[in-house]
PDB file of C-alpha atoms in Angstrom:
ATOM      1  CA  MET A1177       3.969 -15.060  31.909  1.00 46.00           C
ATOM      2  CA  THR A1178       5.969 -16.807  34.683  1.00 48.00           C
ATOM      3  CA  THR A1179       9.446 -16.355  33.198  1.00 65.00           C
ATOM      4  CA  GLY A1180      12.157 -15.608  35.765  1.00 82.00           C
ATOM      5  CA  TRP A1181      13.403 -12.468  34.024  1.00 93.00           C
ATOM      6  CA  SER A1182      16.265 -11.865  36.444  1.00 90.00           C
ATOM      7  CA  ARG A1183      17.838 -15.146  35.271  1.00 93.00           C
ATOM      8  CA  HIS A1184      18.130 -13.815  31.725  1.00 93.00           C
ATOM      9  CA  ALA A1185      20.208 -10.979  30.339  1.00 93.00           C
ATOM     10  CA  HIS A1186      19.709  -8.058  27.992  1.00 95.00           C
ATOM     11  CA  ALA A1187      22.202  -5.392  26.884  1.00 94.00           C
ATOM     12  CA  TYR A1188      22.583  -3.920  30.382  1.00 95.00           C
ATOM     13  CA  GLY A1189      22.475  -6.984  32.611  1.00 95.00           C
ATOM     14  CA  PRO A1190      19.615  -8.892  34.293  1.00 94.00           C
ATOM     15  CA  ALA A1191      16.327  -8.412  32.463  1.00 95.00           C
ATOM     16  CA  ASP A1192      14.035  -8.074  35.486  1.00 95.00           C
ATOM     17  CA  ASP A1193      13.022  -4.597  34.289  1.00 96.00           C
ATOM     18  CA  VAL A1194      11.493  -5.871  31.022  1.00 96.00           C
ATOM     19  CA  PRO A1195       7.970  -6.593  32.416  1.00 95.00           C
ATOM     20  CA  ARG A1196       7.833  -3.088  33.886  1.00 96.00           C
ATOM     21  CA  LEU A1197       8.991  -1.507  30.628  1.00 97.00           C
ATOM     22  CA  LEU A1198       6.430  -3.475  28.622  1.00 97.00           C
ATOM     23  CA  ALA A1199       3.702  -2.309  31.004  1.00 96.00           C
ATOM     24  CA  GLU A1200       4.868   1.306  30.715  1.00 97.00           C
ATOM     25  CA  ALA A1201       4.904   0.960  26.930  1.00 97.00           C
ATOM     26  CA  GLY A1202       1.120   0.777  27.177  1.00 96.00           C
ATOM     27  CA  ASP A1203       0.803   3.777  29.510  1.00 97.00           C
ATOM     28  CA  PRO A1204      -1.801   6.341  28.400  1.00 96.00           C
ATOM     29  CA  ASP A1205       0.795   9.080  28.966  1.00 98.00           C
ATOM     30  CA  PRO A1206       2.596   9.259  25.584  1.00 96.00           C
ATOM     31  CA  ASP A1207       5.825  10.501  27.177  1.00 98.00           C
ATOM     32  CA  VAL A1208       5.966   7.516  29.532  1.00 98.00           C
ATOM     33  CA  ALA A1209       5.183   5.123  26.687  1.00 97.00           C
ATOM     34  CA  GLU A1210       7.795   6.665  24.374  1.00 97.00           C
ATOM     35  CA  GLU A1211      10.528   6.457  27.006  1.00 98.00           C
ATOM     36  CA  ALA A1212       9.621   2.823  27.723  1.00 98.00           C
ATOM     37  CA  TRP A1213       9.866   1.893  24.033  1.00 98.00           C
ATOM     38  CA  GLU A1214      13.245   3.618  23.787  1.00 98.00           C
ATOM     39  CA  GLU A1215      14.512   1.592  26.751  1.00 98.00           C
ATOM     40  CA  LEU A1216      13.078  -1.623  25.332  1.00 98.00           C
ATOM     41  CA  TRP A1217      14.807  -1.067  21.980  1.00 98.00           C
ATOM     42  CA  SER A1218      18.105  -0.233  23.684  1.00 97.00           C
ATOM     43  CA  SER A1219      17.893  -3.223  26.043  1.00 97.00           C
ATOM     44  CA  LEU A1220      16.538  -5.931  23.737  1.00 97.00           C
ATOM     45  CA  CYS A1221      17.974  -4.935  20.348  1.00 96.00           C
ATOM     46  CA  HIS A1222      20.981  -2.758  21.116  1.00 93.00           C
ATOM     47  CA  GLN A1223      22.426  -1.581  17.792  1.00 91.00           C
ATOM     48  CA  GLY A1224      21.033  -4.738  16.194  1.00 90.00           C
ATOM     49  CA  THR A1225      22.442  -7.128  18.817  1.00 92.00           C
ATOM     50  CA  VAL A1226      19.963  -9.466  20.516  1.00 93.00           C
ATOM     51  CA  TYR A1227      20.130 -11.263  23.850  1.00 93.00           C
ATOM     52  CA  PRO A1228      18.495 -14.185  25.704  1.00 91.00           C
ATOM     53  CA  ALA A1229      15.853 -11.859  27.153  1.00 94.00           C
ATOM     54  CA  SER A1230      15.067 -10.525  23.670  1.00 95.00           C
ATOM     55  CA  PHE A1231      13.629 -13.868  22.622  1.00 94.00           C
ATOM     56  CA  LEU A1232      11.676 -14.242  25.857  1.00 94.00           C
ATOM     57  CA  ALA A1233       9.955 -10.917  25.142  1.00 96.00           C
ATOM     58  CA  LEU A1234       8.500 -12.116  21.836  1.00 96.00           C
ATOM     59  CA  PRO A1235       5.233 -13.537  23.276  1.00 96.00           C
ATOM     60  CA  LEU A1236       4.579 -10.270  25.148  1.00 97.00           C
ATOM     61  CA  LEU A1237       5.306  -8.210  22.043  1.00 98.00           C
ATOM     62  CA  ALA A1238       2.912 -10.494  20.169  1.00 98.00           C
ATOM     63  CA  ASP A1239       0.271  -9.732  22.822  1.00 97.00           C
ATOM     64  CA  ILE A1240       0.663  -6.008  22.078  1.00 97.00           C
ATOM     65  CA  ALA A1241       0.582  -6.609  18.319  1.00 97.00           C
ATOM     66  CA  ALA A1242      -2.627  -8.630  18.751  1.00 95.00           C
ATOM     67  CA  SER A1243      -4.212  -5.948  21.031  1.00 94.00           C
ATOM     68  CA  ARG A1244      -4.305  -8.224  24.085  1.00 94.00           C
ATOM     69  CA  ARG A1245      -2.019  -5.786  25.892  1.00 95.00           C
ATOM     70  CA  PRO A1246      -2.038  -1.992  25.551  1.00 97.00           C
ATOM     71  CA  GLY A1247       0.748  -0.458  23.525  1.00 96.00           C
ATOM     72  CA  ASP A1248       1.807   0.711  20.086  1.00 96.00           C
ATOM     73  CA  GLN A1249       1.226  -2.200  17.722  1.00 95.00           C
ATOM     74  CA  HIS A1250       3.631  -0.827  15.112  1.00 95.00           C
ATOM     75  CA  GLN A1251       6.424  -0.531  17.689  1.00 96.00           C
ATOM     76  CA  ALA A1252       5.764  -4.069  18.919  1.00 98.00           C
ATOM     77  CA  ILE A1253       5.912  -5.513  15.397  1.00 97.00           C
ATOM     78  CA  ALA A1254       9.029  -3.514  14.542  1.00 97.00           C
ATOM     79  CA  LEU A1255      10.948  -4.489  17.696  1.00 98.00           C
ATOM     80  CA  ALA A1256       9.912  -8.127  17.376  1.00 97.00           C
ATOM     81  CA  GLY A1257      10.936  -8.107  13.713  1.00 97.00           C
ATOM     82  CA  ARG A1258      14.426  -6.847  14.501  1.00 96.00           C
ATOM     83  CA  ILE A1259      14.779  -9.355  17.363  1.00 96.00           C
ATOM     84  CA  VAL A1260      13.779 -12.193  15.055  1.00 95.00           C
ATOM     85  CA  ALA A1261      16.115 -10.965  12.302  1.00 93.00           C
ATOM     86  CA  GLY A1262      18.915 -10.966  14.866  1.00 91.00           C
ATOM     87  CA  ALA A1263      17.934 -14.448  15.978  1.00 88.00           C
ATOM     88  CA  ASN A1264      18.004 -15.643  12.375  1.00 82.00           C
ATOM     89  CA  ARG A1265      21.599 -14.421  12.095  1.00 80.00           C
ATOM     90  CA  LEU A1266      22.625 -16.236  15.281  1.00 77.00           C
ATOM     91  CA  HIS A1267      20.833 -19.554  14.947  1.00 69.00           C
ATOM     92  CA  GLN A1268      19.883 -22.105  12.374  1.00 61.00           C
ATOM     93  CA  SER A1269      16.793 -20.966  10.487  1.00 59.00           C
ATOM     94  CA  GLY A1270      13.622 -21.596  12.430  1.00 74.00           C
ATOM     95  CA  TYR A1271      15.212 -22.451  15.773  1.00 78.00           C
ATOM     96  CA  VAL A1272      13.678 -19.602  17.781  1.00 87.00           C
ATOM     97  CA  ARG A1273      10.458 -19.953  15.779  1.00 88.00           C
ATOM     98  CA  THR A1274      10.018 -23.514  17.038  1.00 90.00           C
ATOM     99  CA  ARG A1275      10.155 -22.225  20.624  1.00 91.00           C
ATOM    100  CA  TYR A1276       7.493 -19.547  20.146  1.00 93.00           C
ATOM    101  CA  PRO A1277       5.273 -20.713  17.262  1.00 94.00           C
ATOM    102  CA  GLU A1278       2.122 -18.942  18.448  1.00 95.00           C
ATOM    103  CA  ALA A1279       3.954 -15.626  18.894  1.00 96.00           C
ATOM    104  CA  PHE A1280       5.469 -15.918  15.427  1.00 95.00           C
ATOM    105  CA  GLY A1281       2.073 -16.631  13.894  1.00 95.00           C
ATOM    106  CA  GLU A1282       0.451 -13.639  15.553  1.00 97.00           C
ATOM    107  CA  LEU A1283       3.320 -11.312  14.699  1.00 97.00           C
ATOM    108  CA  HIS A1284       3.219 -12.457  11.075  1.00 97.00           C
ATOM    109  CA  ARG A1285      -0.540 -11.856  10.860  1.00 97.00           C
ATOM    110  CA  ALA A1286      -0.160  -8.440  12.478  1.00 97.00           C
ATOM    111  CA  ALA A1287       2.573  -7.421  10.018  1.00 97.00           C
ATOM    112  CA  LEU A1288       0.424  -8.482   7.060  1.00 95.00           C
ATOM    113  CA  HIS A1289      -2.568  -6.633   8.500  1.00 94.00           C
ATOM    114  CA  HIS A1290      -0.612  -3.392   8.843  1.00 93.00           C
ATOM    115  CA  LEU A1291       0.794  -3.766   5.330  1.00 93.00           C
ATOM    116  CA  ARG A1292      -2.681  -4.228   3.915  1.00 90.00           C
ATOM    117  CA  LYS A1293      -3.991  -1.196   5.807  1.00 87.00           C
ATOM    118  CA  GLY A1294      -1.341   0.838   3.992  1.00 78.00           C
ATOM    119  CA  ARG A1295      -1.068   3.653   6.549  1.00 73.00           C
ATOM    120  CA  PHE A1296       2.542   4.832   6.704  1.00 74.00           C
ATOM    121  CA  ASP A1297       4.157   8.037   7.940  1.00 70.00           C
ATOM    122  CA  SER A1298       6.972   7.721   5.389  1.00 64.00           C
ATOM    123  CA  GLU A1299       6.094   6.720   1.830  1.00 65.00           C
ATOM    124  CA  GLU A1300       9.096   4.455   1.384  1.00 75.00           C
ATOM    125  CA  THR A1301      11.027   3.433   4.485  1.00 91.00           C
ATOM    126  CA  ASP A1302       8.109   2.580   6.799  1.00 92.00           C
ATOM    127  CA  CYS A1303       6.765   0.136   4.221  1.00 94.00           C
ATOM    128  CA  LEU A1304      10.206  -1.394   3.658  1.00 96.00           C
ATOM    129  CA  HIS A1305      10.735  -1.793   7.407  1.00 95.00           C
ATOM    130  CA  LEU A1306       7.460  -3.672   7.676  1.00 96.00           C
ATOM    131  CA  LEU A1307       8.317  -5.861   4.679  1.00 97.00           C
ATOM    132  CA  GLN A1308      11.613  -6.735   6.390  1.00 97.00           C
ATOM    133  CA  ASP A1309       9.727  -7.657   9.552  1.00 97.00           C
ATOM    134  CA  LEU A1310       7.371  -9.858   7.546  1.00 97.00           C
ATOM    135  CA  LEU A1311      10.334 -11.712   6.018  1.00 96.00           C
ATOM    136  CA  ALA A1312      11.932 -12.095   9.445  1.00 95.00           C
ATOM    137  CA  PHE A1313       8.791 -13.776  10.809  1.00 95.00           C
ATOM    138  CA  GLU A1314       8.817 -16.062   7.756  1.00 93.00           C
ATOM    139  CA  GLY A1315      12.478 -16.980   8.222  1.00 90.00           C
ATOM    140  CA  VAL A1316      13.634 -15.550   4.886  1.00 92.00           C
ATOM    141  CA  PRO A1317      17.408 -15.004   5.171  1.00 89.00           C
ATOM    142  CA  VAL A1318      19.385 -11.947   4.028  1.00 92.00           C
ATOM    143  CA  TRP A1319      16.411  -9.877   2.876  1.00 96.00           C
ATOM    144  CA  ASP A1320      14.952  -9.721   6.381  1.00 95.00           C
ATOM    145  CA  ASP A1321      17.670  -7.114   6.997  1.00 94.00           C
ATOM    146  CA  CYS A1322      18.678  -5.781   3.546  1.00 95.00           C
ATOM    147  CA  LEU A1323      15.614  -4.090   2.023  1.00 97.00           C
ATOM    148  CA  LEU A1324      16.255  -0.525   3.151  1.00 96.00           C
ATOM    149  CA  PRO A1325      18.134   2.038   1.053  1.00 95.00           C
ATOM    150  CA  GLY A1326      21.797   1.800   2.018  1.00 94.00           C
ATOM    151  CA  LEU A1327      25.292   0.760   0.972  1.00 94.00           C
ATOM    152  CA  HIS A1328      26.232  -2.822   0.100  1.00 95.00           C
ATOM    153  CA  ASP A1329      29.823  -3.980  -0.283  1.00 94.00           C
ATOM    154  CA  VAL A1330      29.953  -6.675  -2.960  1.00 96.00           C
ATOM    155  CA  VAL A1331      32.407  -8.395  -5.290  1.00 96.00           C
ATOM    156  CA  CYS A1332      32.077  -8.413  -9.062  1.00 97.00           C
ATOM    157  CA  PRO A1333      31.292 -11.993 -10.117  1.00 97.00           C
ATOM    158  CA  CYS A1334      33.288 -11.492 -13.335  1.00 96.00           C
ATOM    159  CA  CYS A1335      36.577  -9.851 -12.260  1.00 97.00           C
ATOM    160  CA  SER A1336      36.405 -10.031  -8.420  1.00 96.00           C
ATOM    161  CA  ALA A1337      36.725  -6.255  -8.058  1.00 95.00           C
ATOM    162  CA  SER A1338      35.550  -4.810  -4.741  1.00 94.00           C
ATOM    163  CA  LEU A1339      32.459  -2.710  -5.383  1.00 95.00           C
ATOM    164  CA  GLU A1340      29.954  -0.613  -3.484  1.00 94.00           C
ATOM    165  CA  LEU A1341      26.275  -0.589  -4.373  1.00 96.00           C
ATOM    166  CA  ASP A1342      24.805   2.748  -3.301  1.00 95.00           C
ATOM    167  CA  PHE A1343      21.019   2.834  -2.893  1.00 95.00           C
ATOM    168  CA  CYS A1344      21.075   6.024  -0.809  1.00 91.00           C
ATOM    169  CA  GLU A1345      21.079   8.360  -3.790  1.00 86.00           C
ATOM    170  CA  GLU A1346      18.079   9.305  -5.899  1.00 86.00           C
ATOM    171  CA  GLN A1347      19.754   7.428  -8.755  1.00 90.00           C
ATOM    172  CA  PRO A1348      21.361   4.287  -7.261  1.00 94.00           C
ATOM    173  CA  GLY A1349      24.742   3.303  -8.652  1.00 95.00           C
ATOM    174  CA  THR A1350      27.803   1.068  -8.429  1.00 96.00           C
ATOM    175  CA  ARG A1351      31.312   2.353  -7.751  1.00 93.00           C
ATOM    176  CA  ARG A1352      34.734   0.880  -7.071  1.00 91.00           C
ATOM    177  CA  ARG A1353      35.612   0.326  -3.415  1.00 84.00           C
ATOM    178  CA  ASP A1354      39.013   0.142  -1.758  1.00 72.00           C
ATOM    179  CA  PRO A1355      38.892  -3.087   0.299  1.00 63.00           C
ATOM    180  CA  GLU A1356      41.597  -1.675   2.604  1.00 65.00           C
ATOM    181  CA  GLU A1357      39.602   1.450   3.420  1.00 65.00           C
ATOM    182  CA  GLN A1358      38.755   1.442   7.114  1.00 53.00           C
ATOM    183  CA  VAL A1359      36.672   4.637   7.319  1.00 48.00           C
ATOM    184  CA  ARG A1360      34.378   6.026   4.638  1.00 53.00           C
ATOM    185  CA  ARG A1361      34.820   9.717   3.939  1.00 51.00           C
ATOM    186  CA  LEU A1362      31.603  11.667   4.357  1.00 49.00           C
ATOM    187  CA  ASN A1363      30.204  13.182   1.156  1.00 54.00           C
ATOM    188  CA  PHE A1364      32.994  11.601  -0.920  1.00 56.00           C
ATOM    189  CA  LYS A1365      31.532  10.538  -4.242  1.00 56.00           C
ATOM    190  CA  GLY A1366      34.520   9.863  -6.499  1.00 62.00           C
ATOM    191  CA  PRO A1367      33.885   8.926 -10.148  1.00 69.00           C
ATOM    192  CA  ALA A1368      30.316   8.823 -11.397  1.00 75.00           C
ATOM    193  CA  PRO A1369      28.861   5.425 -10.471  1.00 88.00           C
ATOM    194  CA  ALA A1370      27.547   2.929 -12.975  1.00 95.00           C
ATOM    195  CA  PRO A1371      23.741   2.980 -12.848  1.00 96.00           C
ATOM    196  CA  ILE A1372      21.722   0.225 -11.212  1.00 97.00           C
ATOM    197  CA  ARG A1373      18.957  -0.624 -13.658  1.00 97.00           C
ATOM    198  CA  PRO A1374      15.523  -1.667 -12.360  1.00 97.00           C
ATOM    199  CA  ALA A1375      14.318  -5.166 -13.100  1.00 97.00           C
ATOM    200  CA  GLY A1376      11.122  -5.627 -15.055  1.00 96.00           C
ATOM    201  CA  LEU A1377       8.295  -7.245 -13.141  1.00 95.00           C
ATOM    202  CA  SER A1378       8.807 -10.514 -15.020  1.00 95.00           C
ATOM    203  CA  GLU A1379      12.523 -10.433 -14.138  1.00 96.00           C
ATOM    204  CA  LEU A1380      12.127 -10.081 -10.367  1.00 96.00           C
ATOM    205  CA  ARG A1381      13.432 -13.066  -8.429  1.00 94.00           C
ATOM    206  CA  PRO A1382      11.981 -14.293  -5.116  1.00 94.00           C
ATOM    207  CA  PRO A1383      11.146 -12.852  -2.703  1.00 96.00           C
ATOM    208  CA  ALA A1384      10.869  -9.628  -4.734  1.00 97.00           C
ATOM    209  CA  PRO A1385       7.669 -10.331  -6.761  1.00 97.00           C
ATOM    210  CA  ARG A1386       5.558 -10.762  -3.638  1.00 97.00           C
ATOM    211  CA  LEU A1387       7.193  -7.818  -1.857  1.00 97.00           C
ATOM    212  CA  HIS A1388       6.566  -5.623  -4.888  1.00 98.00           C
ATOM    213  CA  ARG A1389       2.892  -6.628  -5.000  1.00 97.00           C
ATOM    214  CA  LEU A1390       2.487  -5.884  -1.287  1.00 96.00           C
ATOM    215  CA  ALA A1391       4.097  -2.452  -1.691  1.00 95.00           C
ATOM    216  CA  VAL A1392       1.888  -1.621  -4.687  1.00 95.00           C
ATOM    217  CA  HIS A1393      -1.266  -2.785  -2.905  1.00 93.00           C
ATOM    218  CA  ALA A1394      -0.267  -0.715   0.143  1.00 92.00           C
ATOM    219  CA  GLY A1395      -0.107   2.366  -2.067  1.00 91.00           C
ATOM    220  CA  GLN A1396       3.671   2.758  -1.711  1.00 93.00           C
ATOM    221  CA  PRO A1397       5.053   3.372  -5.235  1.00 93.00           C
ATOM    222  CA  ALA A1398       8.456   4.614  -4.039  1.00 93.00           C
ATOM    223  CA  ALA A1399       9.009   1.422  -2.048  1.00 95.00           C
ATOM    224  CA  ALA A1400       7.919  -0.672  -5.031  1.00 96.00           C
ATOM    225  CA  GLU A1401      10.327   1.217  -7.326  1.00 96.00           C
ATOM    226  CA  HIS A1402      13.182   0.774  -4.852  1.00 97.00           C
ATOM    227  CA  LEU A1403      12.610  -2.976  -4.852  1.00 98.00           C
ATOM    228  CA  THR A1404      12.922  -3.157  -8.643  1.00 98.00           C
ATOM    229  CA  ARG A1405      16.388  -1.587  -8.379  1.00 97.00           C
ATOM    230  CA  LEU A1406      17.473  -3.613  -5.353  1.00 98.00           C
ATOM    231  CA  PHE A1407      16.653  -6.713  -7.392  1.00 98.00           C
ATOM    232  CA  GLY A1408      17.945  -5.197 -10.642  1.00 98.00           C
ATOM    233  CA  ARG A1409      21.194  -5.300 -12.621  1.00 98.00           C
ATOM    234  CA  THR A1410      24.326  -3.170 -12.813  1.00 98.00           C
ATOM    235  CA  THR A1411      27.697  -2.975 -14.578  1.00 97.00           C
ATOM    236  CA  CYS A1412      31.122  -3.384 -12.995  1.00 97.00           C
ATOM    237  CA  PRO A1413      33.151  -0.150 -13.396  1.00 94.00           C
ATOM    238  CA  ASP A1414      36.344  -2.236 -13.747  1.00 93.00           C
ATOM    239  CA  CYS A1415      35.509  -4.881 -16.326  1.00 96.00           C
ATOM    240  CA  ASP A1416      32.296  -3.419 -17.831  1.00 96.00           C
ATOM    241  CA  GLU A1417      30.496  -6.739 -17.373  1.00 97.00           C
ATOM    242  CA  GLU A1418      26.833  -6.662 -16.365  1.00 97.00           C
ATOM    243  CA  PHE A1419      25.643  -8.704 -13.405  1.00 98.00           C
ATOM    244  CA  SER A1420      22.554  -9.294 -11.302  1.00 97.00           C
ATOM    245  CA  VAL A1421      22.535  -7.421  -7.984  1.00 97.00           C
ATOM    246  CA  PRO A1422      20.719  -9.818  -5.581  1.00 97.00           C
ATOM    247  CA  PRO A1423      23.161 -12.784  -5.735  1.00 97.00           C
ATOM    248  CA  GLN A1424      26.087 -10.498  -4.928  1.00 97.00           C
ATOM    249  CA  ILE A1425      24.319  -9.012  -1.890  1.00 96.00           C
ATOM    250  CA  GLU A1426      23.369 -12.498  -0.720  1.00 95.00           C
ATOM    251  CA  ALA A1427      26.941 -13.732  -1.154  1.00 94.00           C
ATOM    252  CA  GLN A1428      28.248 -11.161   1.342  1.00 90.00           C
ATOM    253  CA  VAL A1429      25.909 -12.182   4.181  1.00 83.00           C
ATOM    254  CA  PRO A1430      27.423 -14.930   6.361  1.00 75.00           C
ATOM    255  CA  GLU A1431      25.363 -18.022   7.110  1.00 67.00           C
ATOM    256  CA  ALA A1432      24.033 -18.386  10.625  1.00 51.00           C
ATOM    257  CA  PRO A1433      26.061 -20.800  12.784  1.00 51.00           C
ATOM    258  CA  SER A1434      24.489 -23.979  14.065  1.00 43.00           C
ATOM    259  CA  THR A1435      25.657 -23.295  17.626  1.00 36.00           C
ATOM    260  CA  LEU A1436      24.786 -20.603  20.190  1.00 36.00           C
ATOM    261  CA  ARG A1437      21.398 -22.242  20.703  1.00 36.00           C
ATOM    262  CA  GLN A1438      21.599 -21.718  24.448  1.00 37.00           C
ATOM    263  CA  GLN A1439      21.171 -17.984  23.875  1.00 37.00           C
ATOM    264  CA  ALA A1440      17.525 -18.523  23.009  1.00 37.00           C
ATOM    265  CA  GLY A1441      16.850 -18.934  26.720  1.00 39.00           C
ATOM    266  CA  GLY A1442      14.295 -21.210  28.335  1.00 37.00           C
TER     267      GLY A1442
END
C-alpha cells in the first residue's frame, strides 16, 4: 500500500508508525503481537474515537482478516468493526464504505465466517461484539454500537420521564433517572426496577430476528436471550404505561452529520 502515512493523523499525531505496528501484530512472538494490537487500538480507535488514519488502515486490517497478512483475524475484525462504527457516526451512511468497497466486503465475509464457526471465549459478549461488527460493515445504524449489555438513557414515550434501561443485571430492568445527575453513584440501585420483558420470536423487529438466528446457530444461547430483552418491552415506573424498548434506544442516538467528509482521508 503506497499511502503516505505521515500525512495522516491518529490519536497521537502522524500515523507513520501504523505500518510497523500492523507488521508487528503478525509477529510470531505473542508478546510483541499483543503489544502491537494494544497500540493499534489506542492509536486508531482511542476510547471509540476514530481518525483519518483509522480509515486508511481498513484495507490492511481486511488483509489480516482474509489471511493475506499474518495476524489475529479476530482482532483485525474487531478493530475494523469499531473503526467503521465510528465512521458511521461521523459521516453519512455508506460514505467510507464507498471508498473501500473491497475491504468492507472481505471484512463482512470474515465476520460472518467467524460467527458461523461459533468459537467464542465468552458465551455472550464475544458473540455480541461480532454481531455489532457485522452490522457496522453492513451500515446498520444504532445497533452497530448498542448490542452489548449496558445502560441506556431513554425517555418514556408516554409521559416523557427520564429513564434508565439497565441490561447489566441478571434481570434487566427500567428505573427512573435524574436528568440533572452528572455522576452515577457506584452500586446505587434505588427502587426496584420495572422488568424488561423479552420479546417473542415473532415480535422481534429488524435487525433482531437475523441477529437472534445467528446467535442460536453459533451456539450462543445467552447472547440470543439478551437480544430478546434488548428488543423487548418494559413499563415506565412513573406512568405505568408499557412501551417497546428499541425505538426509545434509537431515539437517543444522534444522526450522523453530512459534513466532516474530509476526515476519511485520501
